[in-house]
Coordinates of C-alpha atoms and ligand atoms in Angstrom, one line a residue:
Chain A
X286 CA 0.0 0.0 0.0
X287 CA 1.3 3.3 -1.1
X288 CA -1.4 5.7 0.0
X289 CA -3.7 4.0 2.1
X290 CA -1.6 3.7 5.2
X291 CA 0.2 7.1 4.9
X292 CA -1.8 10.3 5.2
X293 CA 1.0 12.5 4.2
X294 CA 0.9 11.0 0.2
X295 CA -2.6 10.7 0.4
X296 CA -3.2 14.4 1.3
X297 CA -0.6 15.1 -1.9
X298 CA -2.6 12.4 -3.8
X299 CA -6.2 14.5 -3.1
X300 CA -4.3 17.7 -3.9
X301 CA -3.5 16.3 -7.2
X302 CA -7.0 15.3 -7.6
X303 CA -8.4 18.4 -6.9
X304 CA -8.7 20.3 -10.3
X305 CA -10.4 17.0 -11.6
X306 CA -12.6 16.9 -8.7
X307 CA -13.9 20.6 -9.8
X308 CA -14.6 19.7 -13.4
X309 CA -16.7 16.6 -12.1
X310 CA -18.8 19.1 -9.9
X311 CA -19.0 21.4 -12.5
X312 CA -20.0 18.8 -15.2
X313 CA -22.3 17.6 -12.6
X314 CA -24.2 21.1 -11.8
X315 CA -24.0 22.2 -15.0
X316 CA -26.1 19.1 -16.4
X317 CA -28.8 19.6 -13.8
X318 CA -29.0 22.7 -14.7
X319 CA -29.6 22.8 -18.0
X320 CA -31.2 18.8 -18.7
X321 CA -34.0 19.4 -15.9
X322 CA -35.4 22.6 -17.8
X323 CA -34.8 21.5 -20.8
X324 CA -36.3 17.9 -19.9
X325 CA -39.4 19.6 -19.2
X326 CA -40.0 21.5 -22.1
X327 CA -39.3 17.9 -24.0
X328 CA -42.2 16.5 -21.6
X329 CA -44.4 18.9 -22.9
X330 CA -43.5 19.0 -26.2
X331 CA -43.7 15.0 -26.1
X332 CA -47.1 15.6 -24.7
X333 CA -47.8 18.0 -28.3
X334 CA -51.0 16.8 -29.8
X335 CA -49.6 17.8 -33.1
X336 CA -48.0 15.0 -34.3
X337 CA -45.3 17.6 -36.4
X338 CA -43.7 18.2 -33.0
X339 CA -44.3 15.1 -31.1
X340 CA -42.7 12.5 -33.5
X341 CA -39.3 14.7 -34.1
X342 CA -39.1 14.4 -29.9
X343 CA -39.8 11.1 -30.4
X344 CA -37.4 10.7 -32.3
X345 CA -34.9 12.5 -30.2
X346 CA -35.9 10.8 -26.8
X347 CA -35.5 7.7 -28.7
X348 CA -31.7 8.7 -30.3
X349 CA -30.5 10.0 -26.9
X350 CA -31.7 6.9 -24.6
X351 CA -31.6 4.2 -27.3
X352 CA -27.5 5.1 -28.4
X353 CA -24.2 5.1 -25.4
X354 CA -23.5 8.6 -23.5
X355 CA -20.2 7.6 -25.1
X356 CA -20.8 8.1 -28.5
X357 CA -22.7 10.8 -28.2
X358 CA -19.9 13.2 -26.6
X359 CA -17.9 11.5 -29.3
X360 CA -20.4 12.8 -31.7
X361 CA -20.9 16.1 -30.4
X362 CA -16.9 16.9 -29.9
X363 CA -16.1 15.6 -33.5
X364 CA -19.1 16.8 -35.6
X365 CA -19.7 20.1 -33.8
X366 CA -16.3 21.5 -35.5
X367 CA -17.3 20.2 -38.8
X368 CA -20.8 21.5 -39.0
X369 CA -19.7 24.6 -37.7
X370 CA -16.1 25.2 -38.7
X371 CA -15.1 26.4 -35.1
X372 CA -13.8 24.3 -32.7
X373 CA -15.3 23.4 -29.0
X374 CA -14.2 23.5 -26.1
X375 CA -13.9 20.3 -24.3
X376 CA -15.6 21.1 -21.5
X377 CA -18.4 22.9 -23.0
X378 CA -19.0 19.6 -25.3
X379 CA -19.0 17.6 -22.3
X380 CA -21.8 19.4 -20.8
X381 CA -23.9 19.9 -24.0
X382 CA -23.5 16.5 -24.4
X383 CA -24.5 15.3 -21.2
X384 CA -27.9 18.1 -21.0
X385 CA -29.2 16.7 -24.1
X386 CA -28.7 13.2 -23.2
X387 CA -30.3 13.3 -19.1
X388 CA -33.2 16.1 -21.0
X389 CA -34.7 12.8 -23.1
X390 CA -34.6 10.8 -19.3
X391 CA -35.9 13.6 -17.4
X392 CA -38.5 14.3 -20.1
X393 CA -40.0 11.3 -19.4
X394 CA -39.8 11.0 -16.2
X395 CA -41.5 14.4 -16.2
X396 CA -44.5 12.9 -18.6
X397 CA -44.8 10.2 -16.7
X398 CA -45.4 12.4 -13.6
X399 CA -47.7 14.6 -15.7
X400 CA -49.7 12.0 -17.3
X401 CA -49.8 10.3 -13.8
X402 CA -52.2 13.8 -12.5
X403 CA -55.6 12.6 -12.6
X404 CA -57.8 14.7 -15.8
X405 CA -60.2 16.1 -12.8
X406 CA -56.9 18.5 -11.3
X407 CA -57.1 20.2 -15.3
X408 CA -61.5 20.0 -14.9
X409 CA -61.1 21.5 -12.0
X410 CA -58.7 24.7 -13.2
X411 CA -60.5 24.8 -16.0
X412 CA -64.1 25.7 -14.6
X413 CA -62.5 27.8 -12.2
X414 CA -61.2 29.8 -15.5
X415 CA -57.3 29.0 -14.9
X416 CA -55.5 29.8 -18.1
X417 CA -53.3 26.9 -19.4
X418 CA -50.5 28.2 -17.7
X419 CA -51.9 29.2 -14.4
X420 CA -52.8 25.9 -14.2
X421 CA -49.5 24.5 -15.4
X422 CA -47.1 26.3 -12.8
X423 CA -49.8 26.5 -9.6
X424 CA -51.6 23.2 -9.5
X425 CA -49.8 20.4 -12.3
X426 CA -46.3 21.4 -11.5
X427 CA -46.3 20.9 -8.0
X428 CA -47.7 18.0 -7.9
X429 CA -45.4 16.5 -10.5
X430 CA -42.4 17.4 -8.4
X431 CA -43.6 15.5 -5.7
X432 CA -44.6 12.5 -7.6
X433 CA -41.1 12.2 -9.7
X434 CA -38.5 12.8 -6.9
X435 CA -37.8 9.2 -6.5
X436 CA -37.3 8.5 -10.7
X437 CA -35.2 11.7 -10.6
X438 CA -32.8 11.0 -7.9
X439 CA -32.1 7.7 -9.8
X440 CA -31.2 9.8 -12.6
X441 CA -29.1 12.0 -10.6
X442 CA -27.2 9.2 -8.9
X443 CA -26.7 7.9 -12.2
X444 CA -25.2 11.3 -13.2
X445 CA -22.7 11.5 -10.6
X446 CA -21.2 8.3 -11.9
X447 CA -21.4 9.1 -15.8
X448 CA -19.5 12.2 -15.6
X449 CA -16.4 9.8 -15.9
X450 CA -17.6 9.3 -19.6
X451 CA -15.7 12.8 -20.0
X452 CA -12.3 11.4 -19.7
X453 CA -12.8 9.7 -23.5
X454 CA -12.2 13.4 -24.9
X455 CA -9.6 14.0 -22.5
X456 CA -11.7 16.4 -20.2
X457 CA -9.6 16.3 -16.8
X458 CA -12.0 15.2 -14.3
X459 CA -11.9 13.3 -11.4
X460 CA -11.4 9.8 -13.0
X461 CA -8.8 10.7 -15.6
X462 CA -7.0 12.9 -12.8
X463 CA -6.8 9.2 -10.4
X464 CA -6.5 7.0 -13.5
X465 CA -3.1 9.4 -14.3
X466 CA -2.4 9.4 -10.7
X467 CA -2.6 5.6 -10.8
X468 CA -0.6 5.2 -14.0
X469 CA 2.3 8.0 -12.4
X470 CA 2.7 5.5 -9.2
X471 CA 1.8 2.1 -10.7
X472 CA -1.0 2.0 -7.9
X473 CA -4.7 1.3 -8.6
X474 CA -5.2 3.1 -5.2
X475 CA -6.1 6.6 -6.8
X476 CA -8.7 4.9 -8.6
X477 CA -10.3 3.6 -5.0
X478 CA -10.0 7.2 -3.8
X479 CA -11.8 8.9 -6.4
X480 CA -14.1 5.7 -6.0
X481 CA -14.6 7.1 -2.4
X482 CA -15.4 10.6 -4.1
X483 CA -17.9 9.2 -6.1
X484 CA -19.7 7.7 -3.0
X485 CA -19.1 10.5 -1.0
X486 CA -20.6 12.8 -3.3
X487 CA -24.2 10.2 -3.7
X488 CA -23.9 10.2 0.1
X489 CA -24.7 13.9 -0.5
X490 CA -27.4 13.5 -3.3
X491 CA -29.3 11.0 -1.6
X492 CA -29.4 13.2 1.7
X493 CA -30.8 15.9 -0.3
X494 CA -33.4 13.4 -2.0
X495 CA -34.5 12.5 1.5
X496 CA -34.6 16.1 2.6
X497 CA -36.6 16.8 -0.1
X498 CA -39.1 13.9 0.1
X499 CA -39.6 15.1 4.1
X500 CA -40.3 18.5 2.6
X501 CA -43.7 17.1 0.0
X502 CA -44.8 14.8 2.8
X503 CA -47.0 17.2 3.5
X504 CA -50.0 16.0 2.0
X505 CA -51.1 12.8 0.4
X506 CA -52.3 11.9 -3.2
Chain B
X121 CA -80.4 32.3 -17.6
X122 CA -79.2 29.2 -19.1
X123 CA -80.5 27.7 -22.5
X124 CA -79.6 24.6 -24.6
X125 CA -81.0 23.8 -27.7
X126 CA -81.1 20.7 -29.8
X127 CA -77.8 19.8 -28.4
X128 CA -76.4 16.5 -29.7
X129 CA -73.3 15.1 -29.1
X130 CA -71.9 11.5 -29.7
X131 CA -68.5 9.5 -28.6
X132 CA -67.6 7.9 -31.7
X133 CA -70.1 5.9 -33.0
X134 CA -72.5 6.4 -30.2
X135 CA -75.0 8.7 -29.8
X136 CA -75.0 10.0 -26.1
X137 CA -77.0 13.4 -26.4
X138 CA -79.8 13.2 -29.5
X139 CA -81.0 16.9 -29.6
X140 CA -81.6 18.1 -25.8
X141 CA -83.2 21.1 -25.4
X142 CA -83.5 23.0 -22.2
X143 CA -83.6 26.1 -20.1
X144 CA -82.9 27.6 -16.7
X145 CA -84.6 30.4 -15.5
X146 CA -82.8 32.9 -12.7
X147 CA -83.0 31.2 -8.9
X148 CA -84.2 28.2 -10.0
X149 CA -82.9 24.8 -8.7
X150 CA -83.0 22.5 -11.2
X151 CA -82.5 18.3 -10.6
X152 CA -81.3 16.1 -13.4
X153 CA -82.5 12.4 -13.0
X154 CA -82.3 9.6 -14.8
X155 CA -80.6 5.5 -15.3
X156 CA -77.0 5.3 -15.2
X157 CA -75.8 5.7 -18.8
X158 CA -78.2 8.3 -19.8
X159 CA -76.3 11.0 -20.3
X160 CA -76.9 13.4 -17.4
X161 CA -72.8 14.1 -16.8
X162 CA -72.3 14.5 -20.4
X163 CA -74.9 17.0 -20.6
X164 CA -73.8 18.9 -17.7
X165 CA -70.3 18.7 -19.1
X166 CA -71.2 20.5 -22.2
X167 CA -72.5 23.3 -20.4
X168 CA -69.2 23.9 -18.7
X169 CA -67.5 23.2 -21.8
X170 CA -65.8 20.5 -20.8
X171 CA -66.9 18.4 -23.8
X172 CA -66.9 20.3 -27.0
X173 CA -70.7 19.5 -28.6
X174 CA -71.5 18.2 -32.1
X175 CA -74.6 20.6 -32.6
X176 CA -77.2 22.6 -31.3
X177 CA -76.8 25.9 -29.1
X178 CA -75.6 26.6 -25.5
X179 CA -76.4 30.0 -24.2
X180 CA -75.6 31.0 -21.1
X181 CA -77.0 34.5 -19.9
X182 CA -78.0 35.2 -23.2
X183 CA -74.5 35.0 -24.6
X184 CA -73.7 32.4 -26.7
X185 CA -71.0 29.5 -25.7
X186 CA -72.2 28.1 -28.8
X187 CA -73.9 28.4 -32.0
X188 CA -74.3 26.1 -35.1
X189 CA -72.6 27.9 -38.1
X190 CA -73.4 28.1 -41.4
X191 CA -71.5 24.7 -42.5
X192 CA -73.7 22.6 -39.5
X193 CA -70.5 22.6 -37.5
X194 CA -70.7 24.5 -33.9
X195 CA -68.8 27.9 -33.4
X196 CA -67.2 28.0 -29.6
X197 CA -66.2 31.2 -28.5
X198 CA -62.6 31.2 -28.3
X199 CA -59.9 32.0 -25.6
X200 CA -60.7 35.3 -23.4
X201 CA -63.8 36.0 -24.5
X202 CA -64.9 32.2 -23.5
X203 CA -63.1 32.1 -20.3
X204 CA -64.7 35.6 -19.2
X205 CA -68.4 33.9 -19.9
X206 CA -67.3 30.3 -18.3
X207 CA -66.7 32.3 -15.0
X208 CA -70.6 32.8 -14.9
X209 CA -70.5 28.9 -14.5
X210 CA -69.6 27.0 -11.5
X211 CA -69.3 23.4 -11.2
X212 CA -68.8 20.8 -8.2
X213 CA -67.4 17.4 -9.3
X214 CA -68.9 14.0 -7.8
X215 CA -64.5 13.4 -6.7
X216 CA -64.0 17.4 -5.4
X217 CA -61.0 17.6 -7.4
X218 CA -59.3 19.6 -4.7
X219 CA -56.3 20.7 -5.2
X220 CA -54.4 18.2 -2.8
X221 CA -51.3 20.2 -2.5
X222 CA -53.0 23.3 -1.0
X223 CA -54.2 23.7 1.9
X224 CA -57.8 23.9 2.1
X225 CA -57.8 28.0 2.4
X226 CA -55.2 28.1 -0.7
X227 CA -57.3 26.1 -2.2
X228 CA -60.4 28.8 -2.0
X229 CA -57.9 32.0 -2.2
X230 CA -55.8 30.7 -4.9
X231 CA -58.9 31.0 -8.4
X232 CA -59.7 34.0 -7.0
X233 CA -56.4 35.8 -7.0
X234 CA -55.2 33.8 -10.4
X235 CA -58.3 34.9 -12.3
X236 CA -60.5 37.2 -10.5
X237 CA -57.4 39.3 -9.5
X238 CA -58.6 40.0 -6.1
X239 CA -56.2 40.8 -3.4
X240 CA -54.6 38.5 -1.0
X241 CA -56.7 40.1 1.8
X242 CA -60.0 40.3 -0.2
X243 CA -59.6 36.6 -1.0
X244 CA -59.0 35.1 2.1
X245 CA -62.2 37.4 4.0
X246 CA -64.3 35.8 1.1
X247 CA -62.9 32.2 1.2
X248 CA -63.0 32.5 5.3
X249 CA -66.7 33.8 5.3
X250 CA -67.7 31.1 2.7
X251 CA -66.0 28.3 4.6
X252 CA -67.9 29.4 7.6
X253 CA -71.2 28.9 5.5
X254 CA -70.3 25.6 4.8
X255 CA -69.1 25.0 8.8
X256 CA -65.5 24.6 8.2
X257 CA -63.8 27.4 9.4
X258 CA -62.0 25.4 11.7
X259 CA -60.5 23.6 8.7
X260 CA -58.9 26.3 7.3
X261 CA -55.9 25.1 7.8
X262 CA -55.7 21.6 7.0
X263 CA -55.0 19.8 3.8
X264 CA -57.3 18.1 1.5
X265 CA -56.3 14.8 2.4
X266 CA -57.5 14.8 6.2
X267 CA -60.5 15.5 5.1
X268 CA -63.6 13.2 5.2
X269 CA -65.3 12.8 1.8
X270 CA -68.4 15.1 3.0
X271 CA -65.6 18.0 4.2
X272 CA -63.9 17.7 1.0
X273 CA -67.1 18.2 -0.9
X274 CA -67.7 21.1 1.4
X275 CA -64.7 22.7 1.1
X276 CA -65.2 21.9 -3.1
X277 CA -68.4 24.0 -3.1
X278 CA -67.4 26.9 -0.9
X279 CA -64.4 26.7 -3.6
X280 CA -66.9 27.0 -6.9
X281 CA -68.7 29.6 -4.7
X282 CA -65.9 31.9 -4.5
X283 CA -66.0 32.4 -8.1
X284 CA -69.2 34.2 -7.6
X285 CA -70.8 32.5 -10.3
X286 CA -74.7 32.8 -12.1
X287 CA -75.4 29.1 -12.5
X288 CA -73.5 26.3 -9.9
X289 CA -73.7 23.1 -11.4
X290 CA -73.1 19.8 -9.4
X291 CA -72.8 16.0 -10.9
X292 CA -73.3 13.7 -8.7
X293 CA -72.1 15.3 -5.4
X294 CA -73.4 13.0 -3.0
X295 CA -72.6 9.2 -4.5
X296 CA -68.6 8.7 -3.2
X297 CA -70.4 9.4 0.3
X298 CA -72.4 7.2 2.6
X299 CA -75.4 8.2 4.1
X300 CA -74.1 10.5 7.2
X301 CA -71.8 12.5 4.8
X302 CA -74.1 12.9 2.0
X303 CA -76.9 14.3 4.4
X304 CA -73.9 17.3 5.5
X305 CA -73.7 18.1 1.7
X306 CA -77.3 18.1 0.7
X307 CA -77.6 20.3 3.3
X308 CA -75.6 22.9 2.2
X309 CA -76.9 22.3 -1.1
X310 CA -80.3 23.1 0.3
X311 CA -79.1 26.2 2.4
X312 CA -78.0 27.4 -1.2
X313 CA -81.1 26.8 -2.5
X314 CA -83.5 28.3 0.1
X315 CA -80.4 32.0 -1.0
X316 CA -82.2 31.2 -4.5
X317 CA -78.9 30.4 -6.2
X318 CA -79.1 29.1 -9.8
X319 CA -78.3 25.2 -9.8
X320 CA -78.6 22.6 -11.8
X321 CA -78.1 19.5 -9.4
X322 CA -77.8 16.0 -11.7
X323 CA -79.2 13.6 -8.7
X324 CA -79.9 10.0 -7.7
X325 CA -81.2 10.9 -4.4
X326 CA -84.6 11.0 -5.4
X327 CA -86.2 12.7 -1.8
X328 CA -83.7 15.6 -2.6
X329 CA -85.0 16.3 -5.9
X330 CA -88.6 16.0 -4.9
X331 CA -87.7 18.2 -1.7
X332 CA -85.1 20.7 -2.8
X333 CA -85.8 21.0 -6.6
X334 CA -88.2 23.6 -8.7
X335 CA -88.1 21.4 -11.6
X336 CA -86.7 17.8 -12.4
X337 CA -86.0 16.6 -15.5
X338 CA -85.8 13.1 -16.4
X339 CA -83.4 11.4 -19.0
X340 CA -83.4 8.6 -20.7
X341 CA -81.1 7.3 -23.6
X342 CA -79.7 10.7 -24.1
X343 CA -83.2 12.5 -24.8
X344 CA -85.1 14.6 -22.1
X345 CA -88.3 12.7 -21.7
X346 CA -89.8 14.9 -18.8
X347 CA -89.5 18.0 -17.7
X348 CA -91.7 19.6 -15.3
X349 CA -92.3 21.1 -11.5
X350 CA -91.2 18.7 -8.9
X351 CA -93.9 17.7 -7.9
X352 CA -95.7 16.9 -11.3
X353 CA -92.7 14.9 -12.4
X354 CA -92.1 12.9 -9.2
X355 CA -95.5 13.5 -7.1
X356 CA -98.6 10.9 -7.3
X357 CA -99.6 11.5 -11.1
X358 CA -95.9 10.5 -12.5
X359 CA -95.7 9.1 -16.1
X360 CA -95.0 5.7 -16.3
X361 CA -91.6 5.7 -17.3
X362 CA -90.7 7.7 -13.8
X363 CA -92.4 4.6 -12.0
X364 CA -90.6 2.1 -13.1
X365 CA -87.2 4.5 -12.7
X366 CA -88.3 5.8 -9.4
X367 CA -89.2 2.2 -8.6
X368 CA -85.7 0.8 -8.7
X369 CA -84.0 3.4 -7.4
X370 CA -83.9 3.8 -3.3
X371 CA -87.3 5.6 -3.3
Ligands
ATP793 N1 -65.4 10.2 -22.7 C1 -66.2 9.3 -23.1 N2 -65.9 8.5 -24.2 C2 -66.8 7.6 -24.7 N3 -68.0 7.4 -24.2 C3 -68.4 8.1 -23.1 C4 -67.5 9.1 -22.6 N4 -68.2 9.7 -21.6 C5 -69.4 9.1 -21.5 N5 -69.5 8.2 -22.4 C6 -70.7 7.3 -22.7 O1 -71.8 8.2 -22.8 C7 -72.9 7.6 -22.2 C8 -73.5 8.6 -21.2 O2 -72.6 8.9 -20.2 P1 -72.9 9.9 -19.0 O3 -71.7 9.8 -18.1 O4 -73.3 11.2 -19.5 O5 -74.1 9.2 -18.3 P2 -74.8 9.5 -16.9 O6 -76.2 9.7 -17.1 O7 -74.1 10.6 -16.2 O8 -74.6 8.2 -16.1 P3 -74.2 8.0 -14.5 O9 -75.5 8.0 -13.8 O10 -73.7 6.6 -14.5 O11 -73.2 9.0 -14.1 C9 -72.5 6.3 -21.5 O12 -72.9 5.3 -22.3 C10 -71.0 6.4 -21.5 O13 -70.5 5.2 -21.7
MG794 MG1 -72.8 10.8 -14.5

C-alpha cells in the first residue's frame, strides 16, 4: 500500500485530484441545470398533440436513450467542429452532451409524472377559468415534483457516476485525474479514492433526496 | 339564464345526447335524473364546456358558448372571450378535485387571485366567510387529504362559490359518500337553494330532488323525456316511465 496507510501521500494524492474533482462538480451542476429545464419543455413538447412536434421528440428521446453517453460526446466533440467550422471547447462539449442526453430521461420521467395527474386536477382549473398556464405552474407542476422525486434522484445518482464518460475526450475530471495518478505510481489506489469521491458525493445526493421527500410529505395523493 | 338547444353530441359511434333542449330560468334549482348511462354528466359537461358538442346551441346568460354555423358545425367562443363567460358557471365534481397540495384556504384563495385578481386580503375574507357557511372554518388550515369525503365536498363547493358564479352546477355530489356524509352536503346544497342560487343538481337521491328542486327533469337514452315542476314529475300523477325509474332506485 502506497497511499492507504500514509496520510502525508494521500493528502498530496487528493491535492493532485483536486482540479479534476472541480470539473466533475462542474459537469455535474451544470447538467442539472440545463437537462432538468430543458427535460421539461421535451415533456411537454412530447405531450404536443400535433403530431409535427411530437414525432421529431420522439425521435430524439429515442436517439438520446436508445445510443451510449459515449458516443454521443464523441459525436458532439467531433461533428460540432465540422458543421460549424469552429472548434469546442472540451468542457463545453462535455456538458452539452450530457444536458441533451439526461433532458430525453428527465422528459419522461416528467411525462410520466404529468400523465400520472388525474384529468379532474385540469377540470377543476378549468371551470374555475385557470388559463393553461396558471394551471400548469400553480396546480400540475407541484404535484409533478412530488410524484417524480424518486425517478429523478435515480437519474441523478446515475449522473454522478457518468461524468467519468468525460475522460474519452480528455476532459480532466476526477477519473482521468486518479486513472493518471494511478498510472504516475503504478497503484490502482487513486482509482479507490476517487471511487470514495464518487460515493461520498451520492452520500450527498441521496441526503438531499431525502430532505426533499420530508419536505412534500405534506400532503397525500 | 341558461338555454340549450337541440344539443347532440356522440363518442364515436355512439350517440350520447340526441337533440336536448333546455332552459334555466334565474334562482331556480333544477334536478337532473335519470338511469345510469343516460347522459346526465355529459350533458352537464357540455355546459361547462368540458366536452366540446356536435350541434345545437348553449347559451348562457344570453351570450352564446355556442352556435351552429353556417356549414352545421358549432362555433365556440374562443380563448378570453370564453373564459370571461365560463366564470358565470360554476361546477362541483362527484371526486372534489381539490387541489391536494393546497391547503384547504389556498385552495379557495388561490382561483380567486389567479383569475378574479382579487387581493390577497380580499380573498382570504371571502374564502374565510364562505368556509364558515359551509361549517368549516376550523379547517382552514388543514389539507385536502384529512379530510372526510363530505368535508372535501364542502370545502369543493365553498371553492366554486368563491368564483361568484350565475349558474352552480353539481354531478353527482353526494354518490362517493355514505349516508351521514351525504346528508352534511345536501344540506348545504339546500341552504344554497333556500339564497335562490341558480343550480342545476344532476341527482340519484330522489327525496332531494322532490324536496329541494323547482323542476326535475328526467333522462333517458340521451333524450329529455320529462320536464316539469317537482312535484308533477315525481309526485302521485308521475308518467310511467318515472315509476318504473323511481321504482328501482332507493325511493
Ligand atoms: N369520454 C367518453 N368516451 C366515450 N364514451 C363516453 C364518454 N363519456 C361518457 N360516455 C358514454 O356516454 C354515455 C352517457 O354517459 P354519462 O356519463 O353522461 O351518463 P350519466 O347519465 O351521467 O350516467 P351515470 O348516472 O352513471 O353518471 C354512456 O354510455 C357512456 O359510456
Ligand atoms: Mg354521471
Amino acid at each position: 500500500m502506497r497511499y492507504f496507510n500514509n496520510p502525508e501521500a494521500m493528502i498530496k494524492l487528493i491535492a493532485a485530484m483536486q482540479d479534476g474533482f472541480a470539473n466533475t462538480l462542474a459537469i455535474f451542476f451544470l447538467t442539472l441545470l440545463f437537462s432538468i429545464p430543458l427535460g421539461m419543455v421535451v415533456a411537454l413538447l412530447r405531450m404536443s398533440r400535433r403530431r409535427m412536434i411530437s414525432v421529431p421528440v420522439s425521435l430524439y428521446i429515442l436517439v438520446m436513450r436508445g445510443t451510449p453517453l459515449m458516443l454521443q460526446i464523441f459525436a458532439i466533440y467531433f461533428a460540432i467542429p465540422m458543421l460549424l467550422g469552429q472548434n469546442l471547447d472540451r468542457m463545453a462539449a462535455t456538458i452539452l452532451a450530457f444536458s441533451l442526453n439526461y433532458a430525453a430521461y428527465f422528459a419522461e420521467i416528467f411525462r410520466g409524472g404529468m400523465m400520472s395527474i388525474p384529468v379532474g386536477q385540469h377540470e377543476a382549473c378549468q371551470v374555475l377559468g385557470f388559463t393553461k398556464i396558471q394551471a400548469f405552474f400553480h396546480v400540475v407542476l407541484p404535484q409533478v415534483c412530488k410524484r417524480v422525486l424518486l425517478p429523478v434522484s435515480n437519474e441523478v445518482i446515475t449522473l454522478v457516476k457518468d461524468t467519468s464518460l468525460a475522460n474519452i475526450i480528455a476532459v480532466s475530471e476526477l477519473f482521468r485525474a486518479a486513472k493518471n495518478e494511478a498510472s504516475r505510481t503504478a497503484s490502482v489506489e487513486p482509482l479507490f479514492v476517487a471511487g470514495l469521491f464518487y460515493l461520498a458525493m451520492n452520500g450527498v445526493v441521496t441526503l438531499v433526496f431525502s430532505y426533499l421527500t420530508r419536505r412534500f410529505d405534506y400532503y397525500k395523493d | 339564464m341558461l338555454q340549450a338547444i337541440n344539443v347532440k353530441k356522440s363518442f364515436g359511434e355512439t350517440g350520447v345526447l340526441k337533440g336536448v333542449s333546455m332552459r334555466v330560468s334565474r334562482g331556480e334549482v333544477v334536478a337532473i335524473i335519470g338511469r345510469s348511462g343516460s347522459g346526465k354528466s355529459t350533458l352537464l359537461r357540455c355546459m361547462n364546456n368540458l366536452e366540446t358538442i356536435d350541434s345545437g346551441e348553449i347559451r348562457i346568460g344570453g351570450e352564446p358558448l355556442v352556435t351552429t354555423g353556417a356549414d352545421g358545425k358549432p362555433v365556440y367562443k374562443r380563448d378570453r372571450e370564453l373564459r370571461t363567460l365560463m366564470l358565470k358557471m360554476g361546477m362541483v365534481f362527484q371526486d372534489y378535485n381539490l387541489f391536494p397540495h393546497c391547503s384547504v384556504l389556498r385552495n379557495l384563495v388561490m382561483p380567486q387571485t389567479l383569475v378574479l385578481r382579487r387581493s390577497a386580503e380580499e380573498a382570504k375574507s371571502k374564502a374565510l366567510s364562505l368556509l364558515e357557511k359551509v361549517g368549516l372554518l376550523e379547517k382552514a388550515n388543514e389539507y385536502p387529504c384529512n379530510l372526510s369525503g363530505g368535508q372535501c365536498q364542502r370545502v369543493a363547493i365553498a371553492r366554486a362559490l368563491c368564483m361568484d358564479p350565475d349558474i352552480l352546477c353539481f354531478d353527482e355530489p353526494t354518490s362517493a359518500l355514505d349516508p351521514q356524509l351525504t346528508h352534511e352536503v345536501l344540506s348545504v346544497i339546500r341552504a344554497l337553494a333556500d339564497e335562490k342560487r341558480t343550480m342545476i343538481v344532476v341527482t340519484h337521491e330522489m327525496n332531494f330532488a322532490r324536496d329541494v328542486a323547482d323542476r326535475v327533469i328526467y333522462m333517458e337514452n340521451g333524450l329529455i323525456v320529462e320536464d316539469g315542476p317537482a312535484r308533477d314529475v315525481l309526485g302521485s300523477s308521475r308518467s310511467e316511465a318515472i315509476r318504473a325509474f323511481a321504482g328501482e332506485a332507493n325511493y
